Amino acid sequence: MDHATRNAALTGRGRIARRIGWIVVSLLIAAISIEFLLTVYGKYHDPAPGGAYAMFWSRRGWLWTHLAGGVLAIVLGPLQFLTRKQKTYPRLHRWMGRVYMVGILIACTGATGLIATSQAPLGIRAAFASTALAWLTTALAALIAIRQGRVSAHRRWMIRNYLVTLSPITFRIFLQAHLATGSPPSPAMVALLLWMSWLLPLLIYEAGHRVAGLRRAASARRTRIATHAAPRLDAGAA
């Protein structure tokens, strides 16, 4: 087996491994998202003062707006990354993307109302506002990229955006982990966890993307070197 064939085989196995990894991650995210929706969203099914609503009762309109847009984004987000669907049903993909973006706008409208009417400490309100801003910014960047025909950039921005979409789920995991230590979270800790719920996943994604890019570049260099060396070896043998 020559060098080019060996590289092709390794590349093929790498693609299969990435697809399997993507499927596993998608299933895990789906399971966590469903549990989150059933637990967190489900507790608001009974519209009555007190109980789950507590401080949100007087602001329930903003809360329902936020929840309605949020559930659209959480559910439709993973469907946007199905490669076969994008190629086979491009029209469906575009319409789902539009509904996803509308869901983000609806959720951010509710979030803005909740933040504006909140009595929480400034640090917590600022953390919530930063999350909404990151959500809108990444969505806008993804929209601009696809309008310009930059499909790869659009896909990367959509991944970043969905990581921010999942920030409530990530925050809940972080908060439960902190509560497991037996120490009630202070307002400063709540604000820190809110920031980490979207910043940390984005940093991990960016680091992974850079490492993958370096590996691809190194593989491409090795392939070019092998390709240029092959004619010289053949000439020497002749």
Coordinates of C-alpha atoms in Angstrom, one line a residue:
M1 CA 0.0 0.0 0.0
D2 CA 1.6 3.3 -1.1
H3 CA 1.6 6.5 1.0
A4 CA -1.4 8.1 -0.8
T5 CA -3.6 5.0 -0.4
R6 CA -2.7 4.7 3.2
N7 CA -3.6 8.4 3.8
A8 CA -6.9 7.9 2.0
A9 CA -7.7 4.9 4.2
L10 CA -6.8 6.8 7.4
T11 CA -8.9 9.7 6.2
G12 CA -11.9 7.4 5.5
R13 CA -11.6 5.9 9.0
G14 CA -11.3 9.4 10.5
R15 CA -14.5 10.5 8.8
I16 CA -16.4 7.4 10.1
A17 CA -15.1 8.0 13.6
R18 CA -16.2 11.7 13.4
R19 CA -19.7 10.6 12.2
I20 CA -20.0 8.1 15.0
G21 CA -18.8 10.6 17.5
W22 CA -21.3 13.2 16.2
I23 CA -24.2 10.8 16.5
V24 CA -23.2 9.9 20.1
V25 CA -22.9 13.5 21.0
S26 CA -26.2 14.4 19.3
L27 CA -28.1 11.6 21.1
L28 CA -26.6 12.7 24.4
I29 CA -27.6 16.3 23.8
A30 CA -31.1 15.1 22.8
A31 CA -31.5 13.1 26.0
I32 CA -30.4 15.9 28.2
S33 CA -32.5 18.4 26.4
I34 CA -35.6 16.3 26.6
E35 CA -35.1 15.8 30.4
F36 CA -34.6 19.6 30.7
L37 CA -37.7 20.4 28.9
L38 CA -39.8 17.9 30.8
T39 CA -38.4 19.0 34.2
V40 CA -38.0 22.7 33.9
Y41 CA -40.7 23.6 31.3
G42 CA -43.1 21.0 32.8
K43 CA -43.2 22.7 36.2
Y44 CA -44.9 25.8 34.6
H45 CA -47.8 23.8 33.2
D46 CA -50.2 24.9 36.0
P47 CA -50.7 28.7 35.7
A48 CA -51.4 29.6 39.3
P49 CA -49.9 32.2 41.7
G50 CA -47.1 31.0 43.8
G51 CA -45.6 27.5 43.5
A52 CA -43.2 27.2 40.5
Y53 CA -43.9 30.7 39.3
A54 CA -43.1 32.5 42.6
M55 CA -41.4 35.8 41.6
F56 CA -42.4 35.2 37.9
W57 CA -46.1 35.4 38.5
S58 CA -46.4 39.1 37.9
R59 CA -44.1 38.8 34.9
R60 CA -45.5 35.5 33.5
G61 CA -46.2 37.0 30.1
W62 CA -42.5 37.7 29.6
L63 CA -41.7 34.2 31.0
W64 CA -44.1 32.4 28.6
T65 CA -42.6 34.4 25.7
H66 CA -39.1 33.4 26.7
L67 CA -40.1 29.7 27.2
A68 CA -42.0 29.5 23.9
G69 CA -39.0 30.8 21.9
G70 CA -36.6 28.7 23.9
V71 CA -38.3 25.4 23.3
L72 CA -38.4 26.1 19.5
A73 CA -34.6 26.8 19.5
I74 CA -33.7 23.8 21.7
V75 CA -35.9 21.3 19.6
L76 CA -35.0 22.7 16.1
G77 CA -31.3 23.3 16.7
P78 CA -30.1 19.7 16.4
L79 CA -32.2 19.1 13.3
Q80 CA -30.2 21.8 11.5
F81 CA -27.0 19.8 11.7
L82 CA -28.3 16.7 9.8
T83 CA -26.0 16.8 6.8
R84 CA -28.1 14.4 4.7
K85 CA -31.2 16.5 5.3
Q86 CA -29.4 19.7 4.3
K87 CA -28.4 18.2 0.9
T88 CA -31.6 16.2 0.2
Y89 CA -34.1 18.7 1.5
P90 CA -32.5 22.2 1.2
R91 CA -35.8 24.0 1.2
L92 CA -36.9 22.3 4.4
H93 CA -33.5 23.1 6.0
R94 CA -33.9 26.8 5.1
W95 CA -37.4 27.0 6.5
M96 CA -36.4 25.2 9.7
G97 CA -33.5 27.6 10.0
R98 CA -35.9 30.6 9.7
V99 CA -38.2 29.2 12.4
Y100 CA -35.2 28.6 14.6
M101 CA -34.1 32.2 14.2
V102 CA -37.6 33.4 15.0
G103 CA -37.6 31.2 18.1
I104 CA -34.4 33.0 19.2
L105 CA -35.9 36.4 18.6
I106 CA -39.0 35.4 20.6
A107 CA -37.0 34.0 23.5
C108 CA -34.7 37.0 23.6
T109 CA -37.7 39.4 23.6
G110 CA -39.0 37.5 26.7
A111 CA -35.5 37.5 28.2
T112 CA -35.3 41.3 27.8
G113 CA -38.6 41.8 29.5
L114 CA -37.6 39.5 32.4
I115 CA -34.2 41.2 32.8
A116 CA -35.7 44.7 32.7
T117 CA -38.3 43.8 35.4
S118 CA -36.0 41.7 37.6
Q119 CA -35.0 42.7 41.1
A120 CA -32.0 40.4 41.0
P121 CA -28.5 41.8 41.7
L122 CA -26.8 43.7 38.9
G123 CA -24.2 40.9 38.4
I124 CA -26.9 38.3 37.7
R125 CA -28.8 40.6 35.4
A126 CA -25.6 41.4 33.5
A127 CA -24.8 37.7 33.1
F128 CA -28.3 37.0 31.7
A129 CA -28.0 40.0 29.3
S130 CA -24.6 38.8 28.1
T131 CA -26.1 35.4 27.3
A132 CA -28.9 36.9 25.3
L133 CA -26.4 39.1 23.5
A134 CA -24.1 36.2 22.7
W135 CA -27.1 34.3 21.4
L136 CA -28.2 37.0 19.1
T137 CA -24.7 37.8 17.9
T138 CA -23.8 34.2 16.9
A139 CA -27.2 33.9 15.2
L140 CA -26.6 37.1 13.2
A141 CA -23.1 35.9 12.2
A142 CA -24.5 32.6 11.0
L143 CA -27.2 34.4 9.0
I144 CA -24.7 36.8 7.4
A145 CA -22.4 33.9 6.5
I146 CA -25.1 31.9 4.7
R147 CA -26.3 35.0 2.9
Q148 CA -22.7 35.4 1.5
G149 CA -22.6 31.8 0.5
R150 CA -20.0 30.8 3.1
V151 CA -21.5 27.4 4.1
S152 CA -18.6 26.2 6.3
A153 CA -18.5 29.4 8.2
H154 CA -22.3 29.3 8.6
R155 CA -22.2 25.8 10.0
R156 CA -19.4 26.8 12.5
W157 CA -21.5 29.8 13.7
M158 CA -24.6 27.7 14.0
I159 CA -22.6 25.3 16.2
R160 CA -21.5 28.2 18.4
N161 CA -25.1 29.5 18.5
Y162 CA -26.5 26.2 19.6
L163 CA -23.9 26.0 22.3
V164 CA -25.3 29.3 23.6
T165 CA -28.9 27.9 23.1
L166 CA -27.9 25.0 25.5
S167 CA -26.6 27.4 28.1
P168 CA -29.7 27.1 30.4
I169 CA -29.1 23.3 30.4
T170 CA -25.4 23.8 31.1
F171 CA -26.1 26.3 33.8
R172 CA -28.5 23.8 35.5
I173 CA -25.8 21.1 35.4
F174 CA -23.2 23.5 36.9
L175 CA -25.7 24.7 39.6
Q176 CA -26.5 21.1 40.6
A177 CA -22.8 20.3 40.8
H178 CA -22.3 23.3 43.1
L179 CA -25.3 22.4 45.2
A180 CA -23.8 18.9 45.6
T181 CA -20.9 20.4 47.5
G182 CA -23.4 21.4 50.2
S183 CA -22.8 25.1 49.8
P184 CA -25.7 27.4 48.7
P185 CA -24.6 29.6 45.7
S186 CA -24.1 33.2 46.4
P187 CA -25.3 35.8 43.9
A188 CA -21.7 36.2 42.7
M189 CA -21.5 32.4 42.2
V190 CA -24.8 32.4 40.3
A191 CA -23.5 35.1 38.0
L192 CA -20.2 33.3 37.4
L193 CA -22.0 30.0 36.6
L194 CA -24.2 31.9 34.1
W195 CA -21.2 33.3 32.3
M196 CA -19.5 29.9 32.3
S197 CA -22.6 28.2 30.9
W198 CA -21.9 29.6 27.5
L199 CA -18.3 30.8 27.6
L200 CA -16.8 27.5 28.6
P201 CA -18.5 25.4 25.9
L202 CA -17.5 28.1 23.3
L203 CA -13.9 28.0 24.4
I204 CA -13.8 24.2 24.3
Y205 CA -15.3 24.2 20.8
E206 CA -12.8 26.9 19.5
A207 CA -9.9 24.9 21.0
G208 CA -11.1 21.7 19.3
H209 CA -11.7 23.5 16.0
R210 CA -8.2 24.9 16.0
V211 CA -6.6 21.6 16.9
A212 CA -8.6 19.9 14.1
G213 CA -7.5 22.6 11.7
L214 CA -3.8 22.1 12.6
R215 CA -4.2 18.3 12.1
R216 CA -5.8 18.8 8.7
A217 CA -3.1 21.2 7.6
A218 CA -0.3 18.8 8.8
S219 CA -2.0 15.9 6.9
A220 CA -2.3 18.0 3.8
R221 CA 1.4 18.9 4.0
R222 CA 2.4 15.2 4.3
T223 CA 0.2 14.3 1.3
R224 CA 1.8 17.1 -0.8
I225 CA 5.3 15.9 0.2
A226 CA 4.5 12.3 -0.6
T227 CA 2.9 13.3 -3.9
H228 CA 5.9 15.3 -5.0
A229 CA 8.4 12.6 -3.8
A230 CA 6.6 9.8 -5.7
P231 CA 7.6 11.0 -9.2
R232 CA 11.2 11.4 -8.2
L233 CA 11.3 7.9 -6.8
D234 CA 9.8 6.5 -9.9
A235 CA 12.3 8.4 -12.0
G236 CA 15.2 7.0 -9.9
A237 CA 13.9 3.5 -10.3
A238 CA 13.7 3.9 -14.1

